[in-house]
Short mmCIF file of C-alpha atoms in Angstrom, two decimals:
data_model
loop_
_atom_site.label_atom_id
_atom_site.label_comp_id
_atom_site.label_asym_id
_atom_site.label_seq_id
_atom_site.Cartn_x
_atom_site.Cartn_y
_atom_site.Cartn_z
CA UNK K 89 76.99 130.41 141.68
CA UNK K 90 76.47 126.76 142.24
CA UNK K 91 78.36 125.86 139.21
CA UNK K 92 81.66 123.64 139.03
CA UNK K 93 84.03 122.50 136.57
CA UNK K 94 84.88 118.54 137.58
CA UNK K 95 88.33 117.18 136.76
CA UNK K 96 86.81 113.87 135.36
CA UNK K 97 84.63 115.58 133.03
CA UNK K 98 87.33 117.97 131.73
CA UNK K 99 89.43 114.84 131.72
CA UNK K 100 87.14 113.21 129.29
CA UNK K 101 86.12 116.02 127.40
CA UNK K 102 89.81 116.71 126.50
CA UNK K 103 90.09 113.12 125.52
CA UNK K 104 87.44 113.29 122.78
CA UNK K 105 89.71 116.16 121.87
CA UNK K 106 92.80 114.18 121.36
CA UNK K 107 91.29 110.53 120.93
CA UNK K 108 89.24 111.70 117.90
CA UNK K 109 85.67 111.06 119.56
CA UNK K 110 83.54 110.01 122.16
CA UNK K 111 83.68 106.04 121.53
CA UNK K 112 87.77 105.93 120.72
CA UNK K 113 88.12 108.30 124.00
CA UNK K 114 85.55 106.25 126.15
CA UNK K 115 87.96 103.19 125.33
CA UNK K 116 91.03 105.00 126.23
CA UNK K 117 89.46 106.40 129.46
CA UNK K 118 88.16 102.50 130.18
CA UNK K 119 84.63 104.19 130.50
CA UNK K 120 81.37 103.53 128.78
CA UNK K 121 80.10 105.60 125.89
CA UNK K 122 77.41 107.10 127.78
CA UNK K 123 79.49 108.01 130.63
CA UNK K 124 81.65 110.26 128.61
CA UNK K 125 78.80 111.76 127.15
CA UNK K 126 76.91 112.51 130.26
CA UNK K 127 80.85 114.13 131.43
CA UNK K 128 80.06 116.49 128.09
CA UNK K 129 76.75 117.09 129.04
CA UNK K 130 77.86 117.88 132.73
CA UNK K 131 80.26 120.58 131.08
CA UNK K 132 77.46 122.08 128.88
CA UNK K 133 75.30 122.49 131.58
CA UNK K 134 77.98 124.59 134.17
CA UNK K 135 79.18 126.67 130.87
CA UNK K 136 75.74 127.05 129.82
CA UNK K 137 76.24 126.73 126.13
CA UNK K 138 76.76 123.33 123.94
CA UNK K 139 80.39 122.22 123.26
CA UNK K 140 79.57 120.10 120.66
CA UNK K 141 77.80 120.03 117.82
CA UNK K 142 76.38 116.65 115.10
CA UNK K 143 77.94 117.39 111.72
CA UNK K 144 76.90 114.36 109.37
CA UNK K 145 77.60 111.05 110.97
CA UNK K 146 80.02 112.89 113.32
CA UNK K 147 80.63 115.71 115.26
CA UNK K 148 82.76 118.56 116.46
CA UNK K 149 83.23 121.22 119.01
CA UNK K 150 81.62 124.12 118.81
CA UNK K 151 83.33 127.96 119.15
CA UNK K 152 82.97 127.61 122.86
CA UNK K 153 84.41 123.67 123.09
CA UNK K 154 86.97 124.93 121.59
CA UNK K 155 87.63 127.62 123.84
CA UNK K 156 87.11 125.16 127.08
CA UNK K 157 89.19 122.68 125.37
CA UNK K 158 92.24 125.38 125.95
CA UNK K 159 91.28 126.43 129.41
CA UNK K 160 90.67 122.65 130.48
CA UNK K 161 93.87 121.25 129.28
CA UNK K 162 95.01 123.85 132.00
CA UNK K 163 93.45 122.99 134.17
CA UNK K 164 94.17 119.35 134.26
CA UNK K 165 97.66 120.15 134.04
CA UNK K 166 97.15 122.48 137.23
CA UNK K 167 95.74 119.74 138.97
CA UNK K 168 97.92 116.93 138.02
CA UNK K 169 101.08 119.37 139.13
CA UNK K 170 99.35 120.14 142.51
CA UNK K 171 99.05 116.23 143.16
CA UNK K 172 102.94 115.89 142.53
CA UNK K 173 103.83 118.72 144.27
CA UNK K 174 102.74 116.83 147.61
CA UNK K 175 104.74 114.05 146.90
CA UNK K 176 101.96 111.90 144.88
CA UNK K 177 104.60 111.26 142.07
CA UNK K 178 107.52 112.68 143.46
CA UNK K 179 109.69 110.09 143.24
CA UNK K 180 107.15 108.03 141.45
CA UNK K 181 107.23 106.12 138.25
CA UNK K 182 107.40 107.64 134.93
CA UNK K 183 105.39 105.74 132.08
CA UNK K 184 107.50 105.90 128.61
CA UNK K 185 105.65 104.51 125.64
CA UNK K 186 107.74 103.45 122.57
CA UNK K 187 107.09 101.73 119.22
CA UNK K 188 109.22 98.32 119.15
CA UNK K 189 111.64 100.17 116.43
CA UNK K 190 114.56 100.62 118.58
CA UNK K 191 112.93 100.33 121.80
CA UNK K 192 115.45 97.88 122.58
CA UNK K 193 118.30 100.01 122.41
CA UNK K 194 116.91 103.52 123.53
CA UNK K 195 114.27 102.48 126.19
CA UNK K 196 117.39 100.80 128.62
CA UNK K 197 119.35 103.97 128.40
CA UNK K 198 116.49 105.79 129.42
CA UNK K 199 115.78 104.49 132.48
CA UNK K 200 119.37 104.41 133.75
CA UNK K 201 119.22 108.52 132.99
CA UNK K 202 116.20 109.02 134.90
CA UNK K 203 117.17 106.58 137.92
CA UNK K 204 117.41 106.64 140.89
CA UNK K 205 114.68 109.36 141.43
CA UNK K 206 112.17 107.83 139.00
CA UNK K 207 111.18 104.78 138.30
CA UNK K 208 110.37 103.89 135.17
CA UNK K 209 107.80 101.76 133.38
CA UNK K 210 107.63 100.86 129.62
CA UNK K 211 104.71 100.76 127.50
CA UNK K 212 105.16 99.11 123.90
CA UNK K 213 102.65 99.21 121.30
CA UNK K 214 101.79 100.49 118.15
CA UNK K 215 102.08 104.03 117.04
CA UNK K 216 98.68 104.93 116.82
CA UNK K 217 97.38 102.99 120.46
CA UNK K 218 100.72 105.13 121.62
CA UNK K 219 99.14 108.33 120.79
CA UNK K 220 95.80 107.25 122.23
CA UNK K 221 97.32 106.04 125.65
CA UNK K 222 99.15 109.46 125.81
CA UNK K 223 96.02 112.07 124.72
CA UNK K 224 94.18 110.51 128.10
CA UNK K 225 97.37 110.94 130.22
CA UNK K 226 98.10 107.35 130.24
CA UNK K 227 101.83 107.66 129.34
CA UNK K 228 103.88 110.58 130.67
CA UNK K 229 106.51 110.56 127.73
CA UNK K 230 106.16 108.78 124.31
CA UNK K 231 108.71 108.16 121.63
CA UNK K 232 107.17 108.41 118.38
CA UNK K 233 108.21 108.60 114.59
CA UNK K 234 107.07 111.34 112.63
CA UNK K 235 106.48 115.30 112.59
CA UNK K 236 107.05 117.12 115.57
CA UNK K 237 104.29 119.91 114.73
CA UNK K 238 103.12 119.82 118.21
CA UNK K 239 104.47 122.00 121.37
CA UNK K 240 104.13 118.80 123.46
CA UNK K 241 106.70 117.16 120.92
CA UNK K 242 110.44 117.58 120.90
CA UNK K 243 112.61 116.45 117.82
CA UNK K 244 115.53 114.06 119.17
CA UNK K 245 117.00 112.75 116.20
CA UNK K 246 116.61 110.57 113.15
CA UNK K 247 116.21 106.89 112.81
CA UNK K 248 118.49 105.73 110.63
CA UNK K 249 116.99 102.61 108.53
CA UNK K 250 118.65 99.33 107.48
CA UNK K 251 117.37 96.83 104.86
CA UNK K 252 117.92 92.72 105.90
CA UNK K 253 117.04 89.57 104.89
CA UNK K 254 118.22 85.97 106.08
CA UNK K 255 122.12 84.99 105.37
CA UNK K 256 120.92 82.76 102.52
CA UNK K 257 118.33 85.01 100.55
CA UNK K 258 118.68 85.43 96.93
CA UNK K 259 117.40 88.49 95.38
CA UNK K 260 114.99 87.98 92.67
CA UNK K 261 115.61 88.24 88.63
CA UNK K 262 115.45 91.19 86.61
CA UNK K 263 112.01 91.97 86.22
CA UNK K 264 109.93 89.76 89.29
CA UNK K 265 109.28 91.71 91.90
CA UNK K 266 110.96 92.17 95.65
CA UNK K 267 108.94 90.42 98.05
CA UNK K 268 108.93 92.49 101.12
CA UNK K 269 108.06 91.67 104.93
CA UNK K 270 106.14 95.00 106.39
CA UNK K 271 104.45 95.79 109.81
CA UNK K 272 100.38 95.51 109.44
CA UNK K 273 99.42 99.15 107.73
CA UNK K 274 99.16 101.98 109.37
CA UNK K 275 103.20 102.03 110.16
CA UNK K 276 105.80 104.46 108.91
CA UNK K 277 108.57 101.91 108.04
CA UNK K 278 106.23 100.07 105.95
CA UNK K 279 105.28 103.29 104.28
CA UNK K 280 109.39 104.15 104.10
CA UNK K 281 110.30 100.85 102.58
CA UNK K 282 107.60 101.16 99.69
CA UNK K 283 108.25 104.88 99.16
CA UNK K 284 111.93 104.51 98.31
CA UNK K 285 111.30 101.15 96.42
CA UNK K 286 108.72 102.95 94.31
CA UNK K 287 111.28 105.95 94.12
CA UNK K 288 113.69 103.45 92.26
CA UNK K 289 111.05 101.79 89.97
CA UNK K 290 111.34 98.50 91.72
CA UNK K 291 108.65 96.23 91.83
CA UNK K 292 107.18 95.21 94.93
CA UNK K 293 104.96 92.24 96.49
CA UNK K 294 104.53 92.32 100.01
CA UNK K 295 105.16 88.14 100.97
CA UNK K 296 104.50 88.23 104.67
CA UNK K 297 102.75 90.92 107.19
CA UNK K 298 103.30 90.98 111.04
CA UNK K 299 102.07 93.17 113.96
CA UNK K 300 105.08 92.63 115.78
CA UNK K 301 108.65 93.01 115.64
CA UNK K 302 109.27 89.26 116.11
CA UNK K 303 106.91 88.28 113.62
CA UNK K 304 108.59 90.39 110.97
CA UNK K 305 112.38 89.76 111.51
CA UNK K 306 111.09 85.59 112.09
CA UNK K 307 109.49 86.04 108.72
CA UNK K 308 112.79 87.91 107.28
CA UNK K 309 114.89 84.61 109.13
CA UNK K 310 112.75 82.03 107.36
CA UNK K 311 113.56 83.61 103.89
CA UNK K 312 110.46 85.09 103.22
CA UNK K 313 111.93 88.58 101.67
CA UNK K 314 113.38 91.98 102.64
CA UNK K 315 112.44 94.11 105.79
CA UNK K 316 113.18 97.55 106.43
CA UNK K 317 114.14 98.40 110.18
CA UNK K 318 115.60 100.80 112.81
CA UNK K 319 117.91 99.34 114.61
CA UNK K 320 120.55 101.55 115.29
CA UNK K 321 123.64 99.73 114.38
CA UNK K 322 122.75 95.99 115.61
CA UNK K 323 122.05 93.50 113.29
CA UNK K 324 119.35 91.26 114.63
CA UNK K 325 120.10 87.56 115.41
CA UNK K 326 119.60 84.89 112.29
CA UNK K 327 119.51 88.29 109.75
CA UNK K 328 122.23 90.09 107.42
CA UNK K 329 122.00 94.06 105.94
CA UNK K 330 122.03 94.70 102.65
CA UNK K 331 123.85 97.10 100.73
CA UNK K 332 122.43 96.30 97.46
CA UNK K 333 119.16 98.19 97.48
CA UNK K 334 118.25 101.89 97.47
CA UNK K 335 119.16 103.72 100.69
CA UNK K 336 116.02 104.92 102.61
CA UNK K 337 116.02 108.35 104.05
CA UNK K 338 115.99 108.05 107.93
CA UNK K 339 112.51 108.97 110.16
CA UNK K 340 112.26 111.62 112.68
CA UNK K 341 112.24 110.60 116.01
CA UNK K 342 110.50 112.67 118.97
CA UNK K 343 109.55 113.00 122.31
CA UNK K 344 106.14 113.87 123.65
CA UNK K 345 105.36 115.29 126.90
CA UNK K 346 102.44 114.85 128.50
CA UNK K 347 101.04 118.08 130.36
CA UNK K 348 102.37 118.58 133.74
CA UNK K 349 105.48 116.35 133.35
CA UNK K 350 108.56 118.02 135.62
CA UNK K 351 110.75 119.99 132.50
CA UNK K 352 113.77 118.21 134.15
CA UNK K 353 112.19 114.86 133.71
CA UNK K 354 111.51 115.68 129.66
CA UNK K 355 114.71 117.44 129.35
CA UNK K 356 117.03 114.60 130.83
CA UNK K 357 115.34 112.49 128.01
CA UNK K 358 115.26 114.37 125.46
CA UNK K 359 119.49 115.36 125.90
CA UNK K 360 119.67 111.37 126.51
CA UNK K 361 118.01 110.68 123.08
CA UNK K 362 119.86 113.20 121.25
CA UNK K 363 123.29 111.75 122.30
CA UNK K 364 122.01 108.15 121.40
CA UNK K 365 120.87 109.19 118.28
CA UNK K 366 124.05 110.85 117.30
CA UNK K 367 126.29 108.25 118.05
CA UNK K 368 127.50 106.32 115.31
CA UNK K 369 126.63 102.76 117.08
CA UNK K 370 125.01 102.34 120.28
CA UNK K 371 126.72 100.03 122.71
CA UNK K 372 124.92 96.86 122.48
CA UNK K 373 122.36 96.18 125.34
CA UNK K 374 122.04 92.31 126.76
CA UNK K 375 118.60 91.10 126.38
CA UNK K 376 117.62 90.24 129.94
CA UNK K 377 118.21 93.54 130.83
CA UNK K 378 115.04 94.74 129.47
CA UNK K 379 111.78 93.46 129.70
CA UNK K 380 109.23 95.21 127.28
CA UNK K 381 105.64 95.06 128.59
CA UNK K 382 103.23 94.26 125.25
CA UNK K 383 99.40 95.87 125.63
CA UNK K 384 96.38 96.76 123.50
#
């Protein structure tokens, strides 16, 4: 039978899997369009049966995708253990991607855990380029806020959120609403913050947006309004809590694993995490000793 099943077009074909198509999974894989399609095609012609199938403007994997999709995340994990078990990775550098909401404090901690055998290289971006980067294997373990419905995803805790604003704010009267600085929508602080305002009947106006960490807490600094954040016990430079609005539940923190990841490796993280997390304030980390690396 002069039939094969390639690693780069399993590799692809599970990343339209996990990316959410062929165009967001060509950009993940840094490949053209076309290329992952003719990777799908590749597949359909050694199975001998389509994968996928055009529903509407989109399109989805047929009985038998799905049923490769299983066998080739296998597979790739198979492979990608076999490559480390001769010493590829041994030793080798572990890729952890975070949000910026707490990186600062949980990220250092992380690599001093997993040194000296690893090294250890940080990825910080948004949540959803996070998940992207990790369904194509880009990131070995990622730290990510939300549900941990997934096997690859281990609960290590709860954020615990803090509301600031600058030393001099003054809250508005009766009746105007709060003006609020958020992170650029989709983000699950933003989403906590106007939640439990709404929750309380308070009015809200959001007075300044920012994709990034700085740009929020500068925009909280100059007096532009309230901001929600994580930052387990240190209050940012130039910015003050406040005790005077509604209490936010906290947001479930986990850690993803890619496929093929040594169990030691994910479970000396994970136990790291957990004891960060449970400790009432985390020992305050100088900021040269941490240099995040900011990427699309």
């Amino acid at each position: 039978m002069n039939r094969t099943l390639d690693i780069a077009p399993l590799r692809s074909f599970v990343a339209v899997a996990d990316a959410g198509g062929f165009q967001r999974a060509a950009d993940a894989l840094h490949l053209s369009q076309g290329a992952v399609s003719q990777h799908v095609r590749r597949l359909e012609s050694a199975i001998g049966r389509p994968l996928v199938e055009r529903r509407g403007r989109g399109s989805r994997f047929t009985a038998d995708g799905e049923k490769l999709l299983g066998l080739a995340r296998n597979l790739l994990a198979l492979h990608d253990e076999g490559l480390r078990s001769f010493g590829h990775e041994a030793r080798g550098t572990i890729v952890i991607g975070s949000t910026e909401h707490a990186a600062a404090q949980l990220l250092p901690h992380l690599a001093t855990a997993l040194a000296p055998r690893y090294g250890v290289k940080f990825r910080i971006d948004r949540g959803t380029k996070l998940r992207e980067s990790f369904a194509t294997g880009r990131i070995d373990l990622a730290l990510l806020i939300g549900p941990a419905d997934d096997p690859r995803a281990t609960p290590v805790g709860d954020l615990a959120l803090t509301w600031y604003s600058a030393p001099g704010w003054t809250a508005p009267r009766r009746g105007e609403p709060l003006p609020v600085v958020a992170f650029d929508d989709p983000c699950a602080l933003r989403d906590r913050a106007l939640v439990t305002l709404a929750h309380h009947s308070i009015q809200v106006a959001i007075a300044a947006e920012a994709n990034q960490l700085a740009g929020v807490q500068a925009a909280v600094s100059a007096g532009a309004g309230v901001a929600l954040l994580a930052t387990l016990g240190q209050t940012p430079a130039g910015l003050v809590p406040r005790d005077d609005l509604p209490r936010p539940s906290p947001l479930p923190l986990a850690l993803w694993t890619r496929q093929g990841v040594a169990p030691a490796v994910s479970e000396r993280a994970s136990d790291t995490l957990r004891a960060l997390l449970s400790a009432p304030v985390l020992t305050k980390v100088p900021s040269h000793d941490l240099v995040l690396a900011k990427g699309a």
